[in-house]
Short mmCIF file of C-alpha atoms and ligand atoms in Angstrom, two decimals:
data_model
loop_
_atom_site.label_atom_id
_atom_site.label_comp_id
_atom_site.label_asym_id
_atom_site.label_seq_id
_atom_site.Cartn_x
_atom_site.Cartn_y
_atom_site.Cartn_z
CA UNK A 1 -73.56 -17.65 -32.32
CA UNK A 2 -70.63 -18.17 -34.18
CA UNK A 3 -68.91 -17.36 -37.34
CA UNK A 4 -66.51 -19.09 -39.61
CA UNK A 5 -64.33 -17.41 -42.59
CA UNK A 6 -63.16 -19.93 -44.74
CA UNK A 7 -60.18 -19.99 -46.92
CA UNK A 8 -59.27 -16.66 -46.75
CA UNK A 9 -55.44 -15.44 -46.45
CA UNK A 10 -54.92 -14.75 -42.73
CA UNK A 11 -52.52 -11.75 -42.53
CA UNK A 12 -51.67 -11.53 -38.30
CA UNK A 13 -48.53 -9.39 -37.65
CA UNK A 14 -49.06 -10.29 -34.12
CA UNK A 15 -48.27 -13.48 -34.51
CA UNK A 16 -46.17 -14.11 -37.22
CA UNK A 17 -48.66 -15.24 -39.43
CA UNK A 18 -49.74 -15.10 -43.33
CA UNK A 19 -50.98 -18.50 -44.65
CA UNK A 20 -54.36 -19.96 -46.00
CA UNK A 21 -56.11 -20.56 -42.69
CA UNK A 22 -59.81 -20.51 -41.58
CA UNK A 23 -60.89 -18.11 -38.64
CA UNK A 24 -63.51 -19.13 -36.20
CA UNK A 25 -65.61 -16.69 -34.22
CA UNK A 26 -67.66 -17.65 -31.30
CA UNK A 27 -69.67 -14.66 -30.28
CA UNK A 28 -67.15 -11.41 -30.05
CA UNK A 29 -64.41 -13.16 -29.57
CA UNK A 30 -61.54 -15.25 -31.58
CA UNK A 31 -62.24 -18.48 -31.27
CA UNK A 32 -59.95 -20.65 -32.74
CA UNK A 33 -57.67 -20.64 -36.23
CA UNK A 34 -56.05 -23.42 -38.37
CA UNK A 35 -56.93 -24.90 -41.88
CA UNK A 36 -59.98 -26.39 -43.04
CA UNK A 37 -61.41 -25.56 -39.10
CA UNK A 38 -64.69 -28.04 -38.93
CA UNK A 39 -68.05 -26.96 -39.54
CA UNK A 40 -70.00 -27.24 -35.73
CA UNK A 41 -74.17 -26.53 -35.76
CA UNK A 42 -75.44 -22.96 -35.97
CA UNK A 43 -72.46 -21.71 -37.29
CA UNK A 44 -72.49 -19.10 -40.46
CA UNK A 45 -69.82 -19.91 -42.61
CA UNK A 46 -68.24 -16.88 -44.67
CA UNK A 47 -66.43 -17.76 -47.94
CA UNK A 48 -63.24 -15.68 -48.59
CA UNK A 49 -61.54 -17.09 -51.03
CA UNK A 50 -59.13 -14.93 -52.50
CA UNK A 51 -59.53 -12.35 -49.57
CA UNK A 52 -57.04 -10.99 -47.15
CA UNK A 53 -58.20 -11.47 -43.32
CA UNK A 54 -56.45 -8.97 -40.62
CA UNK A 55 -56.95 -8.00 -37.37
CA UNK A 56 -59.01 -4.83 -37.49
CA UNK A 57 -57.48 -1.54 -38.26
CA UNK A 58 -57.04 0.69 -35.84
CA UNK A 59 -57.12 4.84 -36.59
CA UNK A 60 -55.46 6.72 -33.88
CA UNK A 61 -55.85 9.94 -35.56
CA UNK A 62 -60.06 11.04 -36.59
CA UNK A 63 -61.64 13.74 -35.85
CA UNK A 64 -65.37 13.03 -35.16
CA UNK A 65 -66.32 16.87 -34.79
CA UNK A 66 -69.35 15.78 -31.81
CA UNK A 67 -69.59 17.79 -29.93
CA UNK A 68 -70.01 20.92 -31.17
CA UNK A 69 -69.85 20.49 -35.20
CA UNK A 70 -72.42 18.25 -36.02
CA UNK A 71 -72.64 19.21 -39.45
CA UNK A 72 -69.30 18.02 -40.48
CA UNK A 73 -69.39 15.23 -38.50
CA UNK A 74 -70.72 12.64 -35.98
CA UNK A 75 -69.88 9.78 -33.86
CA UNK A 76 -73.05 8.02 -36.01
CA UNK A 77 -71.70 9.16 -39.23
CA UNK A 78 -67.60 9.14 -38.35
CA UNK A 79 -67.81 5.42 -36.81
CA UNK A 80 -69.74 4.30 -40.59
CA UNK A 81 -67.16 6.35 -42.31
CA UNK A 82 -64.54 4.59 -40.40
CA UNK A 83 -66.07 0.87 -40.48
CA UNK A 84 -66.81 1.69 -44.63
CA UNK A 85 -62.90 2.18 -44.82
CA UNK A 86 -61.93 -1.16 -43.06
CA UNK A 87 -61.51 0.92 -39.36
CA UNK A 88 -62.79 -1.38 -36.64
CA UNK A 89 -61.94 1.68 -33.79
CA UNK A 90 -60.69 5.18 -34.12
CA UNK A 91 -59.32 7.55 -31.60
CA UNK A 92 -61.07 11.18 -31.70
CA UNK A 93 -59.41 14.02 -31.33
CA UNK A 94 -60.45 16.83 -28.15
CA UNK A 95 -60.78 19.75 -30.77
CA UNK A 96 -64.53 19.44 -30.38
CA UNK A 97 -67.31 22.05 -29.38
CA UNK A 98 -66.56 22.44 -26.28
CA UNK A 99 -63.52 21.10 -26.00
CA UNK A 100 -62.80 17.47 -24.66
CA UNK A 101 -61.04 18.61 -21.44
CA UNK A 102 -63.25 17.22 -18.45
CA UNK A 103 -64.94 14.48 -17.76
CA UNK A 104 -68.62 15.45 -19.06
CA UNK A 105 -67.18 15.65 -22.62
CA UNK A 106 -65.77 12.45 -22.35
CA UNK A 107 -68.39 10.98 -20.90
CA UNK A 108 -70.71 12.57 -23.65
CA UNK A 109 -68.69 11.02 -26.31
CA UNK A 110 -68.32 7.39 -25.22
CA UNK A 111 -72.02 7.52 -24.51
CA UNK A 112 -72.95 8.39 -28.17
CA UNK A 113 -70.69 5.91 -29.50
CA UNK A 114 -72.33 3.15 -27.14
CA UNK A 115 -75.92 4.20 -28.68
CA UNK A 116 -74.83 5.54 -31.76
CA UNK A 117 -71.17 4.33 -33.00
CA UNK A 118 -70.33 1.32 -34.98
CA UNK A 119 -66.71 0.69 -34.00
CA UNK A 120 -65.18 1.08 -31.22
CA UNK A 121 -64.46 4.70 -30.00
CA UNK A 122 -61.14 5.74 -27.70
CA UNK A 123 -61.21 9.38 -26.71
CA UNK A 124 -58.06 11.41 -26.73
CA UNK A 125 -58.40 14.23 -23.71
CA UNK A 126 -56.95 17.74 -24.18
CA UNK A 127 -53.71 18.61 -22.47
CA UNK A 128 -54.93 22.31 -21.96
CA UNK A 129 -58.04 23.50 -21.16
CA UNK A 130 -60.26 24.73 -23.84
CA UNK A 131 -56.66 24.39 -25.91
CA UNK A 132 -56.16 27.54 -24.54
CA UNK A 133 -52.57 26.35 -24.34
CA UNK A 134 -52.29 28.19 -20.93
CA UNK A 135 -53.54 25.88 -18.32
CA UNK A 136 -53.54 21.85 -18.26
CA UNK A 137 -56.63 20.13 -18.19
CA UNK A 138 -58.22 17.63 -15.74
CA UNK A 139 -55.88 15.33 -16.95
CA UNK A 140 -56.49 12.62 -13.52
CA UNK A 141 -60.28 13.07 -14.23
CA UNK A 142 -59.97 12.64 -18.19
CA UNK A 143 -57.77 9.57 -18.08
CA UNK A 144 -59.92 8.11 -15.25
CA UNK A 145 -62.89 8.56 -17.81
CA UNK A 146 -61.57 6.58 -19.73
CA UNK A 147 -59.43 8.86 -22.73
CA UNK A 148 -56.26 6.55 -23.68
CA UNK A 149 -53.80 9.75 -24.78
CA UNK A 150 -53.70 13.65 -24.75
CA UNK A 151 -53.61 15.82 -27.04
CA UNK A 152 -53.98 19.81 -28.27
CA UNK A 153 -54.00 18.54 -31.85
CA UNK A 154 -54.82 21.28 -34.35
CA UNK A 155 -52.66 23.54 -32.15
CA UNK A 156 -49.17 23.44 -30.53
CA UNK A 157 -48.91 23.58 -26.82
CA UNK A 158 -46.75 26.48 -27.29
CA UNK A 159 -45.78 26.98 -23.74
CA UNK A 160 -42.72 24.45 -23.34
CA UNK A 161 -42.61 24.56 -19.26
CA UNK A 162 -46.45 24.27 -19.42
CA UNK A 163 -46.06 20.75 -21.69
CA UNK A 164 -43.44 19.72 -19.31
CA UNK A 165 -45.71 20.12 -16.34
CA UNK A 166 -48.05 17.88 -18.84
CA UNK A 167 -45.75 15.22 -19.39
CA UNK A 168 -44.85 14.71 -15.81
CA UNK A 169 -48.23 14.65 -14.66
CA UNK A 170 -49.02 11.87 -16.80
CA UNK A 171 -46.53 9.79 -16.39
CA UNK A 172 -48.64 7.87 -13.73
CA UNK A 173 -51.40 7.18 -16.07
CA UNK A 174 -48.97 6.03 -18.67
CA UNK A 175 -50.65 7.52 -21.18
CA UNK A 176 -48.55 9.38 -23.84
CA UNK A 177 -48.95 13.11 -24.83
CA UNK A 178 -49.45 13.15 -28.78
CA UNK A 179 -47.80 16.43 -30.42
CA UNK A 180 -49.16 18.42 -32.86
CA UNK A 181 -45.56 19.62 -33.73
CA UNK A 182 -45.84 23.16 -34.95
CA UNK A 183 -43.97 26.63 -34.01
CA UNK A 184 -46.80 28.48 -34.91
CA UNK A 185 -44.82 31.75 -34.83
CA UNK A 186 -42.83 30.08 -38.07
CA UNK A 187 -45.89 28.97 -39.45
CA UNK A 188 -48.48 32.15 -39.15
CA UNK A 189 -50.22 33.55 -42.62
CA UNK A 190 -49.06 30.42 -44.03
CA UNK A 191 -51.22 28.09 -46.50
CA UNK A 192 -48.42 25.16 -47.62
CA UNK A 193 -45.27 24.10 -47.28
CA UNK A 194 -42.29 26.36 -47.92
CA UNK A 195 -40.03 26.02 -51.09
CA UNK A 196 -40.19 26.34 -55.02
CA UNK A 197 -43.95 25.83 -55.24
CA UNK A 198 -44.45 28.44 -52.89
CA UNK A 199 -42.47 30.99 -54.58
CA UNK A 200 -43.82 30.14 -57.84
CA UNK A 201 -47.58 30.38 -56.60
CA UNK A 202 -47.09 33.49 -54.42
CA UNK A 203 -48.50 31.66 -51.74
CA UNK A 204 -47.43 31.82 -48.20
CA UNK A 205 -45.31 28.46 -46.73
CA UNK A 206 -44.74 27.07 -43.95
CA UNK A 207 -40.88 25.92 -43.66
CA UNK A 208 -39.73 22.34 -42.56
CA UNK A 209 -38.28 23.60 -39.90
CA UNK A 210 -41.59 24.54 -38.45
CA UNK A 211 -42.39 21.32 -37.70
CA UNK A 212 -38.67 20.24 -37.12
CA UNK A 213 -38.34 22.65 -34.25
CA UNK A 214 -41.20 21.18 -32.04
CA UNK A 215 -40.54 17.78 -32.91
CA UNK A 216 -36.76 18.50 -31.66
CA UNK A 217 -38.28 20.45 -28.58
CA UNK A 218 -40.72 17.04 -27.45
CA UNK A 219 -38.35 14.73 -28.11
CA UNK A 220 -36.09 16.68 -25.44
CA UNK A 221 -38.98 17.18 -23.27
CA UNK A 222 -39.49 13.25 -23.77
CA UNK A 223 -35.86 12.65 -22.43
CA UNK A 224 -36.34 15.16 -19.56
CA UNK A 225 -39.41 13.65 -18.20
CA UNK A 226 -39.42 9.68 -19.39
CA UNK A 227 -42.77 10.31 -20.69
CA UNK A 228 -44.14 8.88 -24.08
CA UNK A 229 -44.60 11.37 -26.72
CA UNK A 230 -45.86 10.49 -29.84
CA UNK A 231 -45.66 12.65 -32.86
CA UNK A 232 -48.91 13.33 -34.77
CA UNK A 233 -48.55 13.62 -38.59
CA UNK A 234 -45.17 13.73 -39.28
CA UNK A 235 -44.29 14.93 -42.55
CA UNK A 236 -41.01 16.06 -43.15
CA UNK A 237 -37.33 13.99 -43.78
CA UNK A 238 -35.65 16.32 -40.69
CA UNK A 239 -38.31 15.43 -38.28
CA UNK A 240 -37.76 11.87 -39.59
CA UNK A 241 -34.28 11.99 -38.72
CA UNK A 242 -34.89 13.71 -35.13
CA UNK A 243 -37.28 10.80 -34.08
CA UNK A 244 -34.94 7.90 -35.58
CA UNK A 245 -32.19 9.70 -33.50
CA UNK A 246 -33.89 9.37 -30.24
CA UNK A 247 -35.19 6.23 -30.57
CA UNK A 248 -31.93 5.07 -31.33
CA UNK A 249 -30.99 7.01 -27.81
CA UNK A 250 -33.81 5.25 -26.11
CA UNK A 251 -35.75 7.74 -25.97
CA UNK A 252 -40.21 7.11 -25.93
CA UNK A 253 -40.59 9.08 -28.56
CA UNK A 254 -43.19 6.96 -31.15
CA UNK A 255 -44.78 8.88 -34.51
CA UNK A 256 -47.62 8.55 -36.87
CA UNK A 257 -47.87 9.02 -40.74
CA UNK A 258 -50.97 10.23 -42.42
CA UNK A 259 -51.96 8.38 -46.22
CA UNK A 260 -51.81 11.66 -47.65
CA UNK A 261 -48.38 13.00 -46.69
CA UNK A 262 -46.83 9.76 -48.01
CA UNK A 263 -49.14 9.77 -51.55
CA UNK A 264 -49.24 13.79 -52.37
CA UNK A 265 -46.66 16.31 -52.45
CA UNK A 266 -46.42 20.23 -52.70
CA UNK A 267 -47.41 20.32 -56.41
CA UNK A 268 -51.00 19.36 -55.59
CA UNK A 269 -51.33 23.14 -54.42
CA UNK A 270 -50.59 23.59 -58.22
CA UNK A 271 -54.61 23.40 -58.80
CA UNK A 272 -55.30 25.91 -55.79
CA UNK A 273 -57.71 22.74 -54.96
CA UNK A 274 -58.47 23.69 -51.04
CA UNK A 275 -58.56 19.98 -50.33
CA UNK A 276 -54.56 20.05 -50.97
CA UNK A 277 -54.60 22.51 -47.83
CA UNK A 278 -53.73 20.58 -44.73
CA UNK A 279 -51.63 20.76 -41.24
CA UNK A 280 -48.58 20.47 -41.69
CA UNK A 281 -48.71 21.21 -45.63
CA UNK A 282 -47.72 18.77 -48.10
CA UNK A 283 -44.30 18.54 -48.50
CA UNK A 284 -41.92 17.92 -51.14
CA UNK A 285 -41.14 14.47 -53.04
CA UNK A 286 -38.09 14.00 -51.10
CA UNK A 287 -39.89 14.28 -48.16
CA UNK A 288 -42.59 11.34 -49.24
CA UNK A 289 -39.53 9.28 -50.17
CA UNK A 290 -38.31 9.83 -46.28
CA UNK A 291 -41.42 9.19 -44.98
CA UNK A 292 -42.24 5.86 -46.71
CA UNK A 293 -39.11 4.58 -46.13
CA UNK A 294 -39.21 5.63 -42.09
CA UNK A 295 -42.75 3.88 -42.56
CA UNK A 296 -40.72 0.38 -43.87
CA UNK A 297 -38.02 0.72 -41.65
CA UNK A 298 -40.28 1.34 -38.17
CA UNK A 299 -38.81 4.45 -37.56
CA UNK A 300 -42.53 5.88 -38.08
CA UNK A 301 -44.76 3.56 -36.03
CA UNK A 302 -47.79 3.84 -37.46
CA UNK A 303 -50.39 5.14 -40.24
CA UNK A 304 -53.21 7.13 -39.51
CA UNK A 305 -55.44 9.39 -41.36
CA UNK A 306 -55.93 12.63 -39.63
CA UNK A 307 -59.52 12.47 -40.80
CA UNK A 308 -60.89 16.30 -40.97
CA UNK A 309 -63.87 16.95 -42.33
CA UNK A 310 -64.87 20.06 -43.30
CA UNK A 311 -68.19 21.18 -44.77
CA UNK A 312 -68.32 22.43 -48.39
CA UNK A 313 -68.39 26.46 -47.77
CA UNK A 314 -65.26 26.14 -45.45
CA UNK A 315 -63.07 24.12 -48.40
CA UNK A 316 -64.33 26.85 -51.21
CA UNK A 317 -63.13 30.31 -51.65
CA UNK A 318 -59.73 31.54 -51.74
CA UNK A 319 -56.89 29.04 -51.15
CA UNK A 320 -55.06 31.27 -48.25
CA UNK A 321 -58.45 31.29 -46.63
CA UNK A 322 -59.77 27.90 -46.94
CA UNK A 323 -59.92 25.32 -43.90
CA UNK A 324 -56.94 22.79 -43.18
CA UNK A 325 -57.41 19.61 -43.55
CA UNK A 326 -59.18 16.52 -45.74
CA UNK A 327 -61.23 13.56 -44.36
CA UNK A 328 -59.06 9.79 -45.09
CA UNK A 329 -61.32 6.70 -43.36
CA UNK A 330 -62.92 5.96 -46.74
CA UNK A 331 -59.63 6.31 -48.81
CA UNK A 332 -57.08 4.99 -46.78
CA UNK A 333 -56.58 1.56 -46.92
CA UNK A 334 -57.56 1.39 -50.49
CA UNK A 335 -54.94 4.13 -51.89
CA UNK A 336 -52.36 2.53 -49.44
CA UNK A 337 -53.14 -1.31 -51.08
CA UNK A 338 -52.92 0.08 -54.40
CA UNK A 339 -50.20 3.05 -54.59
CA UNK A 340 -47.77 1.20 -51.93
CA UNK A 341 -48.47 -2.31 -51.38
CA UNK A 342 -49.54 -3.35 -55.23
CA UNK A 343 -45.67 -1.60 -56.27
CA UNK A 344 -44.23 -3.75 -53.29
CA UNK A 345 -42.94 -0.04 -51.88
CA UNK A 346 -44.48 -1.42 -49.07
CA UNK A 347 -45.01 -5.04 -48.06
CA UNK A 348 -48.23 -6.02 -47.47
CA UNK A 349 -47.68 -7.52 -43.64
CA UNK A 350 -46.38 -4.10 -42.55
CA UNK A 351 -49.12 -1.74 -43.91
CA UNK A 352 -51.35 -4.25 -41.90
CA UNK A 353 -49.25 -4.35 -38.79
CA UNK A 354 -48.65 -0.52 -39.54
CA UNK A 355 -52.57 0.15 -39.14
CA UNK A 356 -53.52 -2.90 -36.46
CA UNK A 357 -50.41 -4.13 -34.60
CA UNK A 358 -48.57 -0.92 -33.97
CA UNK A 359 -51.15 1.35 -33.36
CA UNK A 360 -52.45 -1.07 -30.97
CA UNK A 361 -49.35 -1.35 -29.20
CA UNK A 362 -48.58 2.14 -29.35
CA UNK A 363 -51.86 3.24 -27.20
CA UNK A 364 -52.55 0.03 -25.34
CA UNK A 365 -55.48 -0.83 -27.26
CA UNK A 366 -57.11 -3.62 -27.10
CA UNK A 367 -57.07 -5.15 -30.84
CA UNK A 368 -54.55 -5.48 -32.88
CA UNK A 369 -54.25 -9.53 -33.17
CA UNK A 370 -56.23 -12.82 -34.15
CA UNK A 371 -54.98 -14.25 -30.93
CA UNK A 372 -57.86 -16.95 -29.79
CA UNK A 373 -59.40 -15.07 -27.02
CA UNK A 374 -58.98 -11.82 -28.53
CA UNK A 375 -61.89 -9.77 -29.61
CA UNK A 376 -63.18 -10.74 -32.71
CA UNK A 377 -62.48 -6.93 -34.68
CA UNK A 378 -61.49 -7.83 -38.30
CA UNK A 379 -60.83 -6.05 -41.33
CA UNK A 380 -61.20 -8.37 -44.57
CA UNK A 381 -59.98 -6.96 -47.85
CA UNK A 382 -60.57 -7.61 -51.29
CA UNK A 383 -57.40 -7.01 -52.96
CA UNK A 384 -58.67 -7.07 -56.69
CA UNK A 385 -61.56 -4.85 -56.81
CA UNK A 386 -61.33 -2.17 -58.93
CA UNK A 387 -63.11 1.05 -57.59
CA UNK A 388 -63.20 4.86 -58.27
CA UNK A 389 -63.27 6.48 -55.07
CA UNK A 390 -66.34 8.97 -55.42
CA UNK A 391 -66.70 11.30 -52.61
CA UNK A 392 -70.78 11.64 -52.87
CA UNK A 393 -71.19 7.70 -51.54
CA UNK A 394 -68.85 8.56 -48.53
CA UNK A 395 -70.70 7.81 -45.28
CA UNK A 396 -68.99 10.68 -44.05
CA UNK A 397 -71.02 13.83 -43.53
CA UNK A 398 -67.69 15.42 -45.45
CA UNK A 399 -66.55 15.54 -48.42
CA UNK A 400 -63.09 17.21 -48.77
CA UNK A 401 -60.52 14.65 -49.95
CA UNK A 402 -58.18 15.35 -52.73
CA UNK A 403 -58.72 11.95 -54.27
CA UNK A 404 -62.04 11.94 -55.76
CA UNK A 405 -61.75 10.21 -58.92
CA UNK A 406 -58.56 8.55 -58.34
CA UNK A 407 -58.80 4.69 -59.75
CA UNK A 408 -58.35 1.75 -57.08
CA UNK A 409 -57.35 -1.59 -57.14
CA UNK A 410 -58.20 -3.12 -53.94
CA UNK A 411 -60.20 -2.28 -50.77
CA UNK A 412 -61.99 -3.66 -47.64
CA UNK A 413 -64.47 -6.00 -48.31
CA UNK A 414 -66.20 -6.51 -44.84
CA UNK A 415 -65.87 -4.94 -41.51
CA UNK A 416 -66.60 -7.14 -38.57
CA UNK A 417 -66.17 -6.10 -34.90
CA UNK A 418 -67.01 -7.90 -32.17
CA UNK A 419 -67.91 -10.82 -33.97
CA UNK A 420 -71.08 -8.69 -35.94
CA UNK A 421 -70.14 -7.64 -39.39
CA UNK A 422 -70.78 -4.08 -39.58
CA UNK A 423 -70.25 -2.88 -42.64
CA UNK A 424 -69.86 -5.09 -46.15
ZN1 ZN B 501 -52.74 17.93 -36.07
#
């Protein structure tokens, strides 16, 4: 069985390329590219004139709530949310129900996404059991079953000697530890980030420093033990600085940067909408400006969306009370296309390597190029539709996102992984 896209503008990162050029898929794999590629028997041609063809994106950063929290979210209903928003494979987080920190967890998760999932599905282990934050996990037994990184995200591993011990003991696996970067002692009672807005509302913030401090603390832990860290969400222009710093010392220190953090800022809170609640907090518009330009520049690796969903009753009610966090497969790539890449803020070739390439690299993932041989995962894009994103036709079992009504130009067209187009 094989499939041909025709005409369509091949955007590859991974190898240098952005030209007219057909792609031909033989079963799940890349078969061959070039222009006007000949048309062999039994093959299904796809027009896509006018279309941008990438490598599929790649979310490092979703939470798929199974399991434990089935009625926010599923593997069923997370991997169409994700394949809807141009995601050919996301990497869940261990915050689940119980938590992911054996084997039988993992092992229950990459089983429902075989049966039930639509992309592909990479499990992130926790570093301490039941994120307890007091004891390290089966980290041998949860990288042997197959979980590509570790991670307490949602909390802080706290306990500095205790993340050390982490580090070191999985070097061997060389998968990295990914930081939730938060003194939680800074941040307690808090609801968004510290500054003017804050004082104005009378609402509790967090400071930058907050997240500065642990990002400062990993980053030395990082140098102390050669281990890769990567920084979850970063969102502020100090922690910028601290990572660009290290790198620049040579230090495997690589960081992530959610859609919303580089598209909102504090004064969202403004409305007391819940779904402008998240961890860390929006942050000021200097802050964006830092972040975008980290994003340009490579100092921030990658983009992904720190989906989060929440049902209904835990987004309403007061604002200090209200969950953290907003769901982002459905939004991201079309908010990205249309409030960064349409500008030219950001080019086009490094959002795409910024959410197929990098990521890719930065976990070992398989993905990430149009390489013949490499599995045929593709994200195609329309980059003229007009759209209004409208939370009720999410295929997320969520719907907290603070950009429901917001006008689009631009978003994925078809989904294709493994050579069978999943979602269109
Ligand atoms: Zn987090």
């Amino acid at each position: 069985m094989s499939l041909l896209i025709k005409n369509g503008r091949v955007v590859d990162p991974a190898n240098s390329m952005d030209a007219e050029q057909d792609v031909l898929i033989s079963g799940a794999r890349i078969e061959r590219i070039g222009p006007d590629l000949p048309l062999a028997a039994d093959t299904t041609v796809l027009d896509a004139t006018g279309k941008i063809v990438c490598p599929g994106f790649i979310d490092i950063h979703v939470h798929l709530r199974e399991p434990g929290y089935e009625y926010k979210e599923t593997v069923a209903t997370g991997t169409r949310a994700a394949a809807a928003g141009g995601f050919t494979a996301v990497c869940c987080m261990a915050n689940t129900q119980p938590v992911n920190d054996n084997r039988s967890i993992t092992d229950y998760i990459r089983a429902k996404a075989a049966v039930e999932g639509i992309v592909r599905v990479y499990p992130i282990g926790a570093v301490t059991r039941g994120l307890g934050g007091e004891e390290l996990a089966e980290l041998a037994e949860l990288a042997e079953a197959g979980c590509v990184a570790f991670s307490d995200d949602g909390r802080c591993v706290m306990n500095a000697a205790l993340y050390r011990r982490a580090m070191e003991y999985t070097l061997p696996f060389g998968a990295p530890i990914i930081s939730h970067a938060e003194d939680h002692e800074l941040s307690r009672g808090t609801a968004m980030n510290e500054g003017v807005v804050s004082t104005e509302l009378g609402v509790p913030g967090a400071p930058a420093a907050a997240e500065d401090i642990m990002v400062a603390r990993d980053i030395l832990l990082a140098e102390l033990t050669g281990a890769h860290v990567h920084i979850a969400h970063l969102s502020t222009a100090g922690a910028v600085r601290l990572v660009r710093d290290a790198k620049a010392r040579g230090i495997r220190v690589t960081a992530e940067v959610t859609p919303h953090h580089l598209l909102l800022t504090e004064d969202a809170v403004r409305a007391f909408d819940a779904n402008a609640k998240m961890s860390p907090p929006l942050r000021s518009k200097r802050d964006t400006e830092v972040l975008l330009e980290a994003l340009v520049d490579g100092t921030i690796d990658c983009i992904a969306t720190d989906h989060a969903p929440h049902a209904g009753s835990e987004k309403e009610g007061e604002f200090d009370r209200a969950a953290f966090g907003i769901i982002g497969l459905e939004t991201a790539v079309g908010l990205l296309l249309d409030r960064l890449g349409r500008p030219g803020a950001l080019p086009l070739g490094t959002l795409i390597s910024r959410l197929s390439r990098d990521p890719a690299r930065l976990l070992r993932l398989p993905g990430g190029s149009l390489a013949p041989g490499a599995a045929a995962d593709l994200t195609l894009i329309d980059p003229g539709a007009e759209w209004t994103v409208d939370p009720a036709k999410f295929a997320s079992k969520s719907r907290n996102t603070p950009f429901g009504g917001w006008s689009v130009t631009g978003r994925p067209w078809k989904t294709i992984v493994g050579g069978s187009i999943v979602w269109e």
